PDB file of C-alpha atoms in Angstrom:
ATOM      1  CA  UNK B   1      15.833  11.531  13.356  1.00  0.00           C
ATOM      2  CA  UNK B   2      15.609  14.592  11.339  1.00  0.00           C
ATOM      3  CA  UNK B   3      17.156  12.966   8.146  1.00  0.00           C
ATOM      4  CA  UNK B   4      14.424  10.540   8.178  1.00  0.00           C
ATOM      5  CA  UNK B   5      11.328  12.642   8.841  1.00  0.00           C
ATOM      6  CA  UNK B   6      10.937  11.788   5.187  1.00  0.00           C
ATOM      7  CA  UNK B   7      11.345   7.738   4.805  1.00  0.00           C
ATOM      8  CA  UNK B   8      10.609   5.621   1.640  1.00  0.00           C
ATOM      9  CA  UNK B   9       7.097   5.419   0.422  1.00  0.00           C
ATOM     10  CA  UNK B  10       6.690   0.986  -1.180  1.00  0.00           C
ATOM     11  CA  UNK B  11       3.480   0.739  -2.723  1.00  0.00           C
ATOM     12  CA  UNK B  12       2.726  -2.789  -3.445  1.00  0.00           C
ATOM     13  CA  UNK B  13      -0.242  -4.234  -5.487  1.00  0.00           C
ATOM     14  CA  UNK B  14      -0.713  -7.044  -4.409  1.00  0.00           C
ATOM     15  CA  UNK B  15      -2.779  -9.446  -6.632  1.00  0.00           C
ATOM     16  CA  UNK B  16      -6.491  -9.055  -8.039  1.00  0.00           C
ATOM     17  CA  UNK B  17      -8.559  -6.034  -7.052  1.00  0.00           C
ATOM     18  CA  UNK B  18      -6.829  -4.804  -4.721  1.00  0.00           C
ATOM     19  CA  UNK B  19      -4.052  -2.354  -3.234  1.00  0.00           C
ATOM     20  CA  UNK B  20      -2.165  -2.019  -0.060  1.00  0.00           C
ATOM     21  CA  UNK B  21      -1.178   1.414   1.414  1.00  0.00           C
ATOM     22  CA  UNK B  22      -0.839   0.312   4.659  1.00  0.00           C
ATOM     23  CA  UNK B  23       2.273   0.050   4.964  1.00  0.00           C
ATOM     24  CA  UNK B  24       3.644   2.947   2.208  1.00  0.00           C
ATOM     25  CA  UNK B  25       1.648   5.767   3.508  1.00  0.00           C
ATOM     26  CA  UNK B  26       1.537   5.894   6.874  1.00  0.00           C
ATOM     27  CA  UNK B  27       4.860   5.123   9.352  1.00  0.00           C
ATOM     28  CA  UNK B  28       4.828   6.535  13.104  1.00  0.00           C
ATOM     29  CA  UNK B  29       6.972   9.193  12.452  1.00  0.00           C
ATOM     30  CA  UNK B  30       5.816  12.938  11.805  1.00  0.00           C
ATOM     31  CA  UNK B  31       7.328  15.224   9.808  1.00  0.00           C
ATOM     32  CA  UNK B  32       8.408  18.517  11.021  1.00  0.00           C
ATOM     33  CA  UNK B  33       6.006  21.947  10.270  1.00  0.00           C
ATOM     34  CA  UNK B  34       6.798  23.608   6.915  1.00  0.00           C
ATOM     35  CA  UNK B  35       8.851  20.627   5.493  1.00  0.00           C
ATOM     36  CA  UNK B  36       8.463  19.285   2.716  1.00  0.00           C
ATOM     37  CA  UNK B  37       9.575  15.939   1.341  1.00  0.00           C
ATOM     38  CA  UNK B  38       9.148  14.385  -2.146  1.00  0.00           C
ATOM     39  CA  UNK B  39       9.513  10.435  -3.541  1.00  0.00           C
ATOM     40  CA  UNK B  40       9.802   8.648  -6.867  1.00  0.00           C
ATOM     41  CA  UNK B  41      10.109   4.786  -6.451  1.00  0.00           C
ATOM     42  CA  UNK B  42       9.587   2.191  -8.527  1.00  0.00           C
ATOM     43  CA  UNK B  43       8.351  -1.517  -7.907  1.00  0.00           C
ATOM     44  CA  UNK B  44       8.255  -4.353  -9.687  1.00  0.00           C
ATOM     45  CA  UNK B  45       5.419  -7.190  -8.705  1.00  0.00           C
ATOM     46  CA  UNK B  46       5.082  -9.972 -10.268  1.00  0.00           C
ATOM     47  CA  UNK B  47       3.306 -13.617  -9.447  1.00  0.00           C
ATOM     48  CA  UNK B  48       2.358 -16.962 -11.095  1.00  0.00           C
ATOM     49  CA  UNK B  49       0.261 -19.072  -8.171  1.00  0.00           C
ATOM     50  CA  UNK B  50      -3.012 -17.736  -7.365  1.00  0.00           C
ATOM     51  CA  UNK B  51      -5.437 -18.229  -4.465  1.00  0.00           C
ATOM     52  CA  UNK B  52      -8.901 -19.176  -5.710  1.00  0.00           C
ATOM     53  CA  UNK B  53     -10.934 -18.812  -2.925  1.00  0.00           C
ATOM     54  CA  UNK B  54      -8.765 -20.148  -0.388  1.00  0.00           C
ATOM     55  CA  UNK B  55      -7.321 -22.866  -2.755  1.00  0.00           C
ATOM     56  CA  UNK B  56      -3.690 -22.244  -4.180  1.00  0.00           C
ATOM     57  CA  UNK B  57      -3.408 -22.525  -7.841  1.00  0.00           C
ATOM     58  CA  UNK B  58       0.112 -22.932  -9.391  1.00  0.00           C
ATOM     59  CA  UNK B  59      -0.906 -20.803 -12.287  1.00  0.00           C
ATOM     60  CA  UNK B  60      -3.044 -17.567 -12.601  1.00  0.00           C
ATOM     61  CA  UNK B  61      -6.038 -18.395 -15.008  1.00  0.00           C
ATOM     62  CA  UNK B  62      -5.721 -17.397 -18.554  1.00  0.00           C
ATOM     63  CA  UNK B  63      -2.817 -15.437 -17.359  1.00  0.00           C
ATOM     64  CA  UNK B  64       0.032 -18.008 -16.529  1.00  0.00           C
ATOM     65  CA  UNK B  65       1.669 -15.227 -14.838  1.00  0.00           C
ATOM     66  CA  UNK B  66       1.675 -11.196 -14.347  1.00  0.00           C
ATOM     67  CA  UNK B  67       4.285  -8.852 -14.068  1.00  0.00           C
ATOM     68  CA  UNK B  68       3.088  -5.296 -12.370  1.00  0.00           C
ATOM     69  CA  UNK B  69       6.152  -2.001 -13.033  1.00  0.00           C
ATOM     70  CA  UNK B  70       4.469   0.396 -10.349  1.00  0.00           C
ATOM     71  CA  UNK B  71       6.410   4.184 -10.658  1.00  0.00           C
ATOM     72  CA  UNK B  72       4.620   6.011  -7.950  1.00  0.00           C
ATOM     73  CA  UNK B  73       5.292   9.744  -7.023  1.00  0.00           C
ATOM     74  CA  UNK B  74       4.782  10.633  -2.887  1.00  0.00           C
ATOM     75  CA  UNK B  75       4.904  13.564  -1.314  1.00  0.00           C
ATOM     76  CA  UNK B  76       4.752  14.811   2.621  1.00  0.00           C
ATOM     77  CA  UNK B  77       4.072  18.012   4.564  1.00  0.00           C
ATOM     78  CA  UNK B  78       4.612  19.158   7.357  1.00  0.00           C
ATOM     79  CA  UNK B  79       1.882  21.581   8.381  1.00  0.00           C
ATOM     80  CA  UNK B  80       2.528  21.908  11.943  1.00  0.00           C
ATOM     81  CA  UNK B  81       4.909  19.227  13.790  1.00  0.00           C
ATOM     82  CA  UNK B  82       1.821  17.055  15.185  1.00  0.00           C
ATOM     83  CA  UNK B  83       0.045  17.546  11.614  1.00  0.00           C
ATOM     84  CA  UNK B  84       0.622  16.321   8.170  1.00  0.00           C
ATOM     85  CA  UNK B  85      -0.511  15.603   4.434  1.00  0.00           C
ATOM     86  CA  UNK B  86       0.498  13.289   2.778  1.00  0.00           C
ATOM     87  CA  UNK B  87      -0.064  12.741  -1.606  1.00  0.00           C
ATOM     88  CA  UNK B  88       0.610   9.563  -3.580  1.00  0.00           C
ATOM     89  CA  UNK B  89       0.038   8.757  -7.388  1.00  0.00           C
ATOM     90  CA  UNK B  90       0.867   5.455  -8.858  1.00  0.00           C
ATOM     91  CA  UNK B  91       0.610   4.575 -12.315  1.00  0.00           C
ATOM     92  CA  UNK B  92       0.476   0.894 -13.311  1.00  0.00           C
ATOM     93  CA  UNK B  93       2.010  -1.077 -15.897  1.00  0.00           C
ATOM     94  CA  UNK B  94       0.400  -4.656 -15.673  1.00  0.00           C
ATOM     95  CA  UNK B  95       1.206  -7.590 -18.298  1.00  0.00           C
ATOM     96  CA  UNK B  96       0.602 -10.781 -18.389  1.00  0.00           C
ATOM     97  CA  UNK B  97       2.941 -14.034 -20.043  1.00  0.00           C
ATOM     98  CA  UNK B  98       0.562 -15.994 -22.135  1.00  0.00           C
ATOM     99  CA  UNK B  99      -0.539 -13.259 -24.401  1.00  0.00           C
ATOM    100  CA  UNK B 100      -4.061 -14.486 -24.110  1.00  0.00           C
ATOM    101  CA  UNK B 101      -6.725 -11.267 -24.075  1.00  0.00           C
ATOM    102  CA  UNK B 102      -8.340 -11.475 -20.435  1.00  0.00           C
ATOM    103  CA  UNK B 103     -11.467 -13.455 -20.506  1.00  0.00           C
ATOM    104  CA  UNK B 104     -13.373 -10.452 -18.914  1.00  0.00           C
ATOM    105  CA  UNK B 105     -12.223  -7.108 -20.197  1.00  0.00           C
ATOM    106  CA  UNK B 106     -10.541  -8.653 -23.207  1.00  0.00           C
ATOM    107  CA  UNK B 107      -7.131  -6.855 -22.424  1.00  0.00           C
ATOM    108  CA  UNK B 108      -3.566  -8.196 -22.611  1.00  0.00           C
ATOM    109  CA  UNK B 109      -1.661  -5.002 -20.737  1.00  0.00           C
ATOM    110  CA  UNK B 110      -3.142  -2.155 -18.704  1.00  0.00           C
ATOM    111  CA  UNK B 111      -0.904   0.852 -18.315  1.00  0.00           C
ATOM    112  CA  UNK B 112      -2.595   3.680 -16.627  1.00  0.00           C
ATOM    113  CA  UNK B 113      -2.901   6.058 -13.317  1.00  0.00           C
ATOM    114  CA  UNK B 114      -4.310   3.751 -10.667  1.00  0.00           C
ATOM    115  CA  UNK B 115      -6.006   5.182  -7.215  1.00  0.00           C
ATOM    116  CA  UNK B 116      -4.416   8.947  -6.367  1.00  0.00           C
ATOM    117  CA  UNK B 117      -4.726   8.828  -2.401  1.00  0.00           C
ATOM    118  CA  UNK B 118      -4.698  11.793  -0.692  1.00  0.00           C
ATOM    119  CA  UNK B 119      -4.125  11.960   3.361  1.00  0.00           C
ATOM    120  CA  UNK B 120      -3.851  13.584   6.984  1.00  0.00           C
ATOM    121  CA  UNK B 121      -1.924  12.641   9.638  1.00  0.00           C
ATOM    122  CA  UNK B 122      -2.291  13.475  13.262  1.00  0.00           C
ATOM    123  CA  UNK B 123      -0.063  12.710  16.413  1.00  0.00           C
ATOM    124  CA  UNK B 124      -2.634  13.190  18.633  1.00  0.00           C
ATOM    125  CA  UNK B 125      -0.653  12.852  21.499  1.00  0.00           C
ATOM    126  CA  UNK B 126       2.882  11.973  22.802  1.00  0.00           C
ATOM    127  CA  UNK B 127       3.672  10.385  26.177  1.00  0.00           C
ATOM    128  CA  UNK B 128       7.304  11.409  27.333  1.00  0.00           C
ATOM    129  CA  UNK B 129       9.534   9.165  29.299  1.00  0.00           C
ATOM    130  CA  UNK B 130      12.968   8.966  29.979  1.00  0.00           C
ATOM    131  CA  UNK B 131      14.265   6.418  27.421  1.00  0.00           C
ATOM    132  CA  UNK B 132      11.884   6.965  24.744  1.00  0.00           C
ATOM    133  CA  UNK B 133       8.395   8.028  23.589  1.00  0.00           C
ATOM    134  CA  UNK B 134       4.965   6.650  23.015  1.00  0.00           C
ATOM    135  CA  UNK B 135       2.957   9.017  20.217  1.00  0.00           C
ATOM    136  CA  UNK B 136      -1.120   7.850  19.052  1.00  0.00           C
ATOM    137  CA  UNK B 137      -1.552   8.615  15.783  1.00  0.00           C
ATOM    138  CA  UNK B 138      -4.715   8.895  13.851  1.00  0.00           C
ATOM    139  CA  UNK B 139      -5.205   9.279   9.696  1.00  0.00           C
ATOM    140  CA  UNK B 140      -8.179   9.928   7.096  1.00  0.00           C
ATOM    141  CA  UNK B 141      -6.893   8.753   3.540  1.00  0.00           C
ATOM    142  CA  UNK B 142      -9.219   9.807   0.881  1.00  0.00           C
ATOM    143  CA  UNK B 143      -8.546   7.317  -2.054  1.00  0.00           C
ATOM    144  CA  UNK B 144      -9.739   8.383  -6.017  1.00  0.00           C
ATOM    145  CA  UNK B 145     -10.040   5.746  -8.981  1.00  0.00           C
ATOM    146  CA  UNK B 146      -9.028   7.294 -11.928  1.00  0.00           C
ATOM    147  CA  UNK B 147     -11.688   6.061 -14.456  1.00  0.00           C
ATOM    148  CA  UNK B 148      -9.370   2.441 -15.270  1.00  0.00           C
ATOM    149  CA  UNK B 149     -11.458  -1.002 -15.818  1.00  0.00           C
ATOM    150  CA  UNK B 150     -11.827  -2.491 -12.749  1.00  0.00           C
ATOM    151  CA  UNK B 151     -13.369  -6.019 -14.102  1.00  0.00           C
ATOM    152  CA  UNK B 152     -10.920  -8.276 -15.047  1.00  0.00           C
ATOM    153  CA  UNK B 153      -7.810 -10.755 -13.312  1.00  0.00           C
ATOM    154  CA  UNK B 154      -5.476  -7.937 -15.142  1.00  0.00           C
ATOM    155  CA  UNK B 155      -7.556  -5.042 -13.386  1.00  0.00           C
ATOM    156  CA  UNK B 156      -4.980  -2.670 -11.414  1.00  0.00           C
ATOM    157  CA  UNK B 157      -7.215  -1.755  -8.492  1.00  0.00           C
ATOM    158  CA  UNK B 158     -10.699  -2.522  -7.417  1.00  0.00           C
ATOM    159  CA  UNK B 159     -11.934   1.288  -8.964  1.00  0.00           C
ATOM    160  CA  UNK B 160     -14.001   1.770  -5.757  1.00  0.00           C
ATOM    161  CA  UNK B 161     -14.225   5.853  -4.457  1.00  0.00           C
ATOM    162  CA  UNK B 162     -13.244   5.251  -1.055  1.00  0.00           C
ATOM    163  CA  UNK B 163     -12.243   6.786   2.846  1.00  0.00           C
ATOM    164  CA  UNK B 164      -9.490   4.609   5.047  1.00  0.00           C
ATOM    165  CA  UNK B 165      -9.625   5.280   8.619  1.00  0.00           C
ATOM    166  CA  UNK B 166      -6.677   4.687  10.522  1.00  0.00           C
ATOM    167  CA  UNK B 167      -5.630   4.847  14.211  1.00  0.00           C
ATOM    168  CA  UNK B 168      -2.244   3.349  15.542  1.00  0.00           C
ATOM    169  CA  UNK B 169       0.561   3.456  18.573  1.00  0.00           C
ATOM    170  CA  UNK B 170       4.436   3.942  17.839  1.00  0.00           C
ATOM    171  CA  UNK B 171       6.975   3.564  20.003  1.00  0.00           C
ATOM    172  CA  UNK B 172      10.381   4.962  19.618  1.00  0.00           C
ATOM    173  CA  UNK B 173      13.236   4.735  22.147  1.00  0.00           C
ATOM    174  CA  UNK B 174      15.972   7.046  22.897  1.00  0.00           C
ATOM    175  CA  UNK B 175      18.453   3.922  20.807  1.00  0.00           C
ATOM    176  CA  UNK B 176      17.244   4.499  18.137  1.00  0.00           C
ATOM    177  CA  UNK B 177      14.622   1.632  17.914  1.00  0.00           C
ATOM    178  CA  UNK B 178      10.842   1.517  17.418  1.00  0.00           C
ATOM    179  CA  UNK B 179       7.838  -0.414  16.877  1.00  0.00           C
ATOM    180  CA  UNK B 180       4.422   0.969  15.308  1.00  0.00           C
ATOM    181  CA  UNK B 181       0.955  -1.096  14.807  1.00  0.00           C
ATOM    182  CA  UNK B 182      -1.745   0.782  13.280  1.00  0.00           C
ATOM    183  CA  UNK B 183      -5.241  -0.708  12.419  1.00  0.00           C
ATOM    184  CA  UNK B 184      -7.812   0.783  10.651  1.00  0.00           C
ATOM    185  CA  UNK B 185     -11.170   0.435   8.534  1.00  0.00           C
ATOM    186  CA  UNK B 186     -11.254   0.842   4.658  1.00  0.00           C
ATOM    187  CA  UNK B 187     -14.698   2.245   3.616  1.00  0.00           C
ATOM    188  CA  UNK B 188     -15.770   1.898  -0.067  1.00  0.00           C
ATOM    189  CA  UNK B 189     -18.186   3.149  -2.557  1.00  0.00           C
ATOM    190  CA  UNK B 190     -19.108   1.319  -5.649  1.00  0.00           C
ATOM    191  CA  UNK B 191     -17.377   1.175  -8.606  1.00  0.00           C
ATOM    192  CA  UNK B 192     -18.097   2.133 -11.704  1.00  0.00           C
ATOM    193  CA  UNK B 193     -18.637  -1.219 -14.507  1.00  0.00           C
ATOM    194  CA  UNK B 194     -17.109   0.540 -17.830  1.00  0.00           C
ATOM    195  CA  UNK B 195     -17.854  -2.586 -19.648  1.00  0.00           C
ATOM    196  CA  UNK B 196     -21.536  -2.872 -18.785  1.00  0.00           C
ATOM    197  CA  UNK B 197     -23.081   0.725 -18.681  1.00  0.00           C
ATOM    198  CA  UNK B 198     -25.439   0.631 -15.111  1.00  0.00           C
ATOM    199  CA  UNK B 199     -24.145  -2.334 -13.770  1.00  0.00           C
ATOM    200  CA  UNK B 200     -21.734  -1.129 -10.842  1.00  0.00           C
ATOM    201  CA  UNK B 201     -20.251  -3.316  -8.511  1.00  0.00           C
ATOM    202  CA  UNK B 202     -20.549  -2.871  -4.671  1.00  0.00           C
ATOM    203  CA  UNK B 203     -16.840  -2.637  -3.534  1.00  0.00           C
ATOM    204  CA  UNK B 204     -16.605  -4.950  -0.160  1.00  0.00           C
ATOM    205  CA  UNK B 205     -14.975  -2.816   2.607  1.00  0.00           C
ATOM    206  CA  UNK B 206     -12.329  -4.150   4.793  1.00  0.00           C
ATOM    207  CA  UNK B 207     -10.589  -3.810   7.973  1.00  0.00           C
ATOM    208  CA  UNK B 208      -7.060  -3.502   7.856  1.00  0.00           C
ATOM    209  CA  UNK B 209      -3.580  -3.815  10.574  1.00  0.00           C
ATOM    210  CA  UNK B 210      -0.026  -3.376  10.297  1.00  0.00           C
ATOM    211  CA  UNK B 211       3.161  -3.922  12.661  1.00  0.00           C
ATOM    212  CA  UNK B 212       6.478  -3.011  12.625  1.00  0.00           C
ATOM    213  CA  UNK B 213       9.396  -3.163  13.955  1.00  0.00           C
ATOM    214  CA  UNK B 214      13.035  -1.303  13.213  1.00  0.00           C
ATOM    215  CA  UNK B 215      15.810   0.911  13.475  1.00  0.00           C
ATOM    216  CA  UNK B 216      16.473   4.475  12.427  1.00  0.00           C
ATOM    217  CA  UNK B 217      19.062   6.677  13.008  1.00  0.00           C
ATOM    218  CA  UNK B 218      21.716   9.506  11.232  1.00  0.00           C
ATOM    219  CA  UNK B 219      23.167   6.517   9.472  1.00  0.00           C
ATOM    220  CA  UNK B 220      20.460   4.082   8.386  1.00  0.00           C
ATOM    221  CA  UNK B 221      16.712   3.249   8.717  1.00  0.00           C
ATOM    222  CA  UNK B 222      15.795  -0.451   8.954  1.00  0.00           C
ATOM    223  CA  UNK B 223      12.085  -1.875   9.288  1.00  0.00           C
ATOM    224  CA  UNK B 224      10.413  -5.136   9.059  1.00  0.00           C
ATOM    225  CA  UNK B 225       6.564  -5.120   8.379  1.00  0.00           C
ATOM    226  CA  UNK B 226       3.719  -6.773   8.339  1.00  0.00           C
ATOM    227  CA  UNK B 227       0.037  -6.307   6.677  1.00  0.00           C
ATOM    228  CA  UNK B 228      -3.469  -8.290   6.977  1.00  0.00           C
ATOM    229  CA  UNK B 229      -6.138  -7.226   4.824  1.00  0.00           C
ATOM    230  CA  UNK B 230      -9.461  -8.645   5.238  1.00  0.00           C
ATOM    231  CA  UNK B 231     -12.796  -8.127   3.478  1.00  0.00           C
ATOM    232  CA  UNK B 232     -15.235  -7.555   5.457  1.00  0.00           C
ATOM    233  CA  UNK B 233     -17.592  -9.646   2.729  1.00  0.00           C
ATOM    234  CA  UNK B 234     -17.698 -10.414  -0.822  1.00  0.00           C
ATOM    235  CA  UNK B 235     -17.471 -13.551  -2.821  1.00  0.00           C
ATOM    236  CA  UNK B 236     -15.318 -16.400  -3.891  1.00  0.00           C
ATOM    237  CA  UNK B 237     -13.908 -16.694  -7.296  1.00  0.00           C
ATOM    238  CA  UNK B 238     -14.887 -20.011  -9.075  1.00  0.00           C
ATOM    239  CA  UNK B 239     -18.436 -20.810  -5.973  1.00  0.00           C
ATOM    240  CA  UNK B 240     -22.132 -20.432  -7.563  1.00  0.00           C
ATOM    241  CA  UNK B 241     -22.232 -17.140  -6.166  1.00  0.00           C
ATOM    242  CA  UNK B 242     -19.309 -15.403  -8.627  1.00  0.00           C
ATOM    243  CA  UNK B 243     -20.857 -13.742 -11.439  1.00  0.00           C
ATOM    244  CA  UNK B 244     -18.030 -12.883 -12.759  1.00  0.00           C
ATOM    245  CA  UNK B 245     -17.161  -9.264 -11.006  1.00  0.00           C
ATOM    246  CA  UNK B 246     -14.150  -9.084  -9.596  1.00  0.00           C
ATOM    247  CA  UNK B 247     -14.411  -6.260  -7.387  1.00  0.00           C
ATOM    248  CA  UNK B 248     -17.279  -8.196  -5.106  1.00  0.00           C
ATOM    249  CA  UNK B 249     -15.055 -10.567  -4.314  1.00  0.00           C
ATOM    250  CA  UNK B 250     -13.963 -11.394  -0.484  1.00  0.00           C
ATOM    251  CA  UNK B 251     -10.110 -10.338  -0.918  1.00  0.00           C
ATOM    252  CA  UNK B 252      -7.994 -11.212   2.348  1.00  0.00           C
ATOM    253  CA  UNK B 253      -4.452 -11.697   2.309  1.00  0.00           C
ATOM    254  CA  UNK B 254      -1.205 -11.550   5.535  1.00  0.00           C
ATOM    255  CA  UNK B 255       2.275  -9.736   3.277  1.00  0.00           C
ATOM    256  CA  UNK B 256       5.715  -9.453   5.077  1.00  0.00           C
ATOM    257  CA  UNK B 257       8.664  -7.243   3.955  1.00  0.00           C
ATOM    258  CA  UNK B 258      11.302  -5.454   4.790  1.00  0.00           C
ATOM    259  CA  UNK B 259      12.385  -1.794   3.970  1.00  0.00           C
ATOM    260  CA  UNK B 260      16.149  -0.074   4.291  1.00  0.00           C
ATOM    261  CA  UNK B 261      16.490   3.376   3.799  1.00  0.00           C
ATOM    262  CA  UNK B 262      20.053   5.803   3.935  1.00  0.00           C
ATOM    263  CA  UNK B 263      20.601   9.243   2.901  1.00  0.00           C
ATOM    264  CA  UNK B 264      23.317   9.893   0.055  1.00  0.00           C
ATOM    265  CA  UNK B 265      23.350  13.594   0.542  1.00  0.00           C
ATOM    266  CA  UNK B 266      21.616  15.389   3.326  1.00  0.00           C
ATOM    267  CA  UNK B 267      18.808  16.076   1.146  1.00  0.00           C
ATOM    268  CA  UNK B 268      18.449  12.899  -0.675  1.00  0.00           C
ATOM    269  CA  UNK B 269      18.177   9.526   0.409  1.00  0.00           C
ATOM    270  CA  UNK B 270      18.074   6.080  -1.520  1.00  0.00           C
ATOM    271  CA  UNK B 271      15.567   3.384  -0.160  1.00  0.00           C
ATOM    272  CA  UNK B 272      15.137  -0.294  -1.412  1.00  0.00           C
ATOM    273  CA  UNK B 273      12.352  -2.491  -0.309  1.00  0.00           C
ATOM    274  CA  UNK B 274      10.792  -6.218  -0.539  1.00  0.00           C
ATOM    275  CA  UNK B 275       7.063  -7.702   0.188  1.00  0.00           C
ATOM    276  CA  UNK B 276       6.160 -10.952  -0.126  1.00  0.00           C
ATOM    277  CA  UNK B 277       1.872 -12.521   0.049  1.00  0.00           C
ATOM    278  CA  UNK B 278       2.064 -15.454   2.538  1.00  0.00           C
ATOM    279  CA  UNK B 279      -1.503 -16.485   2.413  1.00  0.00           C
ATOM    280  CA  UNK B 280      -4.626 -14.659   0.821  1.00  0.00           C
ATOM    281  CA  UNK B 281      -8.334 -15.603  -0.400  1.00  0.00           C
ATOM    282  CA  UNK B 282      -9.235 -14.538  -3.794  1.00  0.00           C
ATOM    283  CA  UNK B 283      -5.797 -12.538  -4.609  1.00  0.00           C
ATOM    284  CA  UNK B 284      -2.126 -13.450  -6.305  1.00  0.00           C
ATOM    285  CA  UNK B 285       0.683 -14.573  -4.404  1.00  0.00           C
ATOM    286  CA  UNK B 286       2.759 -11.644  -5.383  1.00  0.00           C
ATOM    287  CA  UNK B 287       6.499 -10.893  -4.662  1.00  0.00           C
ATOM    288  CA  UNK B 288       7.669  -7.214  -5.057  1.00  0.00           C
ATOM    289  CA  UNK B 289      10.876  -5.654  -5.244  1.00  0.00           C
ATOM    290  CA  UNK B 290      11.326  -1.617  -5.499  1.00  0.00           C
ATOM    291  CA  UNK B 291      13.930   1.374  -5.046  1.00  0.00           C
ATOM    292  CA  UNK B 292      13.062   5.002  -4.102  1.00  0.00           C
ATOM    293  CA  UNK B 293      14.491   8.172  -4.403  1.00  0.00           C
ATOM    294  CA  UNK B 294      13.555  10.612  -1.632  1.00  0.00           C
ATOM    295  CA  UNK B 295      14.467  14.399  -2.033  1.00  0.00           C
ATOM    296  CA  UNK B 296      13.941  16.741   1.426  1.00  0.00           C
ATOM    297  CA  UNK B 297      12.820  19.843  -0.509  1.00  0.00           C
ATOM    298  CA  UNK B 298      12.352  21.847   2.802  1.00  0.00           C
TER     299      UNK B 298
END
C-alpha cells in the first residue's frame, strides 16, 4: 500500500452553487510522516437537464447547456503517520452553449480560482485484527472563496467562507480490499453579493456522507463511490420565495462514480475517474470525466 499512500484527487462541480469534496479530499488511507505527494488533474463537467426544485428540466435556463474544464492542483503531507494536511486549488473554466449573457450576473464564461480548501486529517485510532484493520478517521477542511461572483446559474461555487467537519470508518483487509463511509457537517458563512454592494447572501449549510468500496494494491487501485449532499435549508428555484439568489437555495443531490488509479513509475502514477448526478433539488445533472497525474515527491 505504500505506492498508493498518495491516490487521485477528482474534484467534481457538480451543478449550481455548489461543490463536492467529499469524495476528492478525503479517502481512508493515511499517508506516511514526512511524505509528500503532489496532483494535477483535470475534469471536464458538463450537463444540459436541470433540476428546478425537484422538477427535471431537459434544458438549463438561458443556458441550454454548460460545459465546466476544472484543472485542480492537490497536495498531501504526511506529518506524522496518524496525521496529515492536505491542500487543493481548483480553477474553473465554465461556458455555456447558447451564448446568451446570464440573466443574473450578465456573464457568458467564468474562468477563475474557485474555493482553495485547506485540511487535516487524523486516524484517530486503528483496531488490529488478523485479516485486516478498522482505522476512525476524523477531518477539519477549512474552505476559502476567492472573491468570484457567486449569483448567477454560471456561478462556479456558492462563494460562502466555510469549515467541513468530517468523521468516518475504513476498513481495509489484509486482500487488498476496503470499504470507507465518512459523514460529516458543512458549516458556512455568508457570501459576499459583488453585484449588489451590502446585500450578502446567507449560505445554507449542509450535512454531507460518502461510501466506498474498492481495491488497492502494488498493481492497481480501484474504487466505486458514492456522495449525498443535502442542505440543511434554503429555497427553491422558480417558488414565491426565490428572489433570485442563488446561493440561498436548498441544494441536495445523490452522485456515483468510479475512480482507477496505477503507478507508471514508482513515483508517478496516472489516475482516471467518472461521476455521474442521479437525482438533486435545485442543481444540474452533471456528468464528469477527469485524468490525474500524481507525483510522490517524498
Amino acid at each position: 500500500m505504500k505506492k498508493f499512500d498518495a491516490l487521485l484527487s477528482t474534484f467534481l462541480l457538480l451543478g449550481i452553487s455548489v461543490t463536492s469534496y467529499g469524495q476528492g479530499l478525503y479517502d481512508g488511507f493515511t499517508p506516511k510522516k514526512n511524505t509528500l505527494s503532489i496532483t494535477t488533474s483535470f475534469a471536464r463537467s458538463e450537463y444540459e437537464k436541470f433540476y428546478l426544485g425537484k422538477t427535471k428540466q431537459n434544458a438549463v435556463p438561458v443556458h441550454e447547456k454548460i460545459n465546466q474544464n476544472i484543472y485542480s492542483l492537490y497536495a498531501k503531507y504526511g506529518i506524522t503517520d496518524r496525521f496529515s494536511a492536505i491542500v487543493s486549488i481548483p480553477f474553473i473554466d465554465a461556458t455555456n452553449t447558447s451564448n446568451q449573457a446570464d440573466p443574473v450576473n450578465g456573464l457568458t464564461s467564468i474562468s477563475e480560482l474557485q474555493d482553495i480548501s485547506l485540511a487535516l486529517k487524523f486516524n484517530a485510532h486503528k483496531f488490529q485484527f488478523k485479516k485486516g484493520d478498522l482505522n476512525i478517521i476524523t477531518g477539519i477542511t477549512a474552505v476559502i472563496p476567492t472573491g468570484y461572483e457567486p449569483n448567477g446559474i454560471l456561478s462556479i461555487g456558492n462563494g460562502g467562507f466555510g469549515f467541513d467537519i468530517k468523521a468516518g470508518l475504513h476498513l481495509n483487509t489484509n486482500a487488498g480490499f476496503f470499504s470507507t463511509i465518512f459523514a460529516g457537517y458543512n458549516l458556512r458563512g455568508n457570501a459576499d453579493n459583488n453585484l449588489t454592494p451590502g446585500g450578502d447572501f446567507g449560505v445554507p449549510n449542509a450535512f454531507t456522507t460518502t461510501g466506498k468500496i474498492g481495491y488497492a494494491s502494488s498493481f492497481i487501485y480501484v474504487e466505486a463511490w458514492a456522495d449525498y449532499y443535502n442542505s440543511e435549508e434554503g429555497v427553491d428555484i422558480g417558488t414565491p420565495s426565490f428572489k433570485g439568489n442563488f446561493p440561498e437555495t436548498d441544494v441536495d443531490y445523490k452522485s456515483v462514480g468510479v475512480t482507477v488509479y496505477k503507478n507508471i513509475i514508482p513515483k508517478l502514477g496516472i489516475g482516471v475517474g467518472y461521476g455521474k448526478v442521479i437525482d438533486g433539488r435545485n442543481i444540474g445533472e452533471s456528468s464528469t470525466y477527469s485524468v490525474s497525474l500524481t507525483y510522490n515527491v517524498l
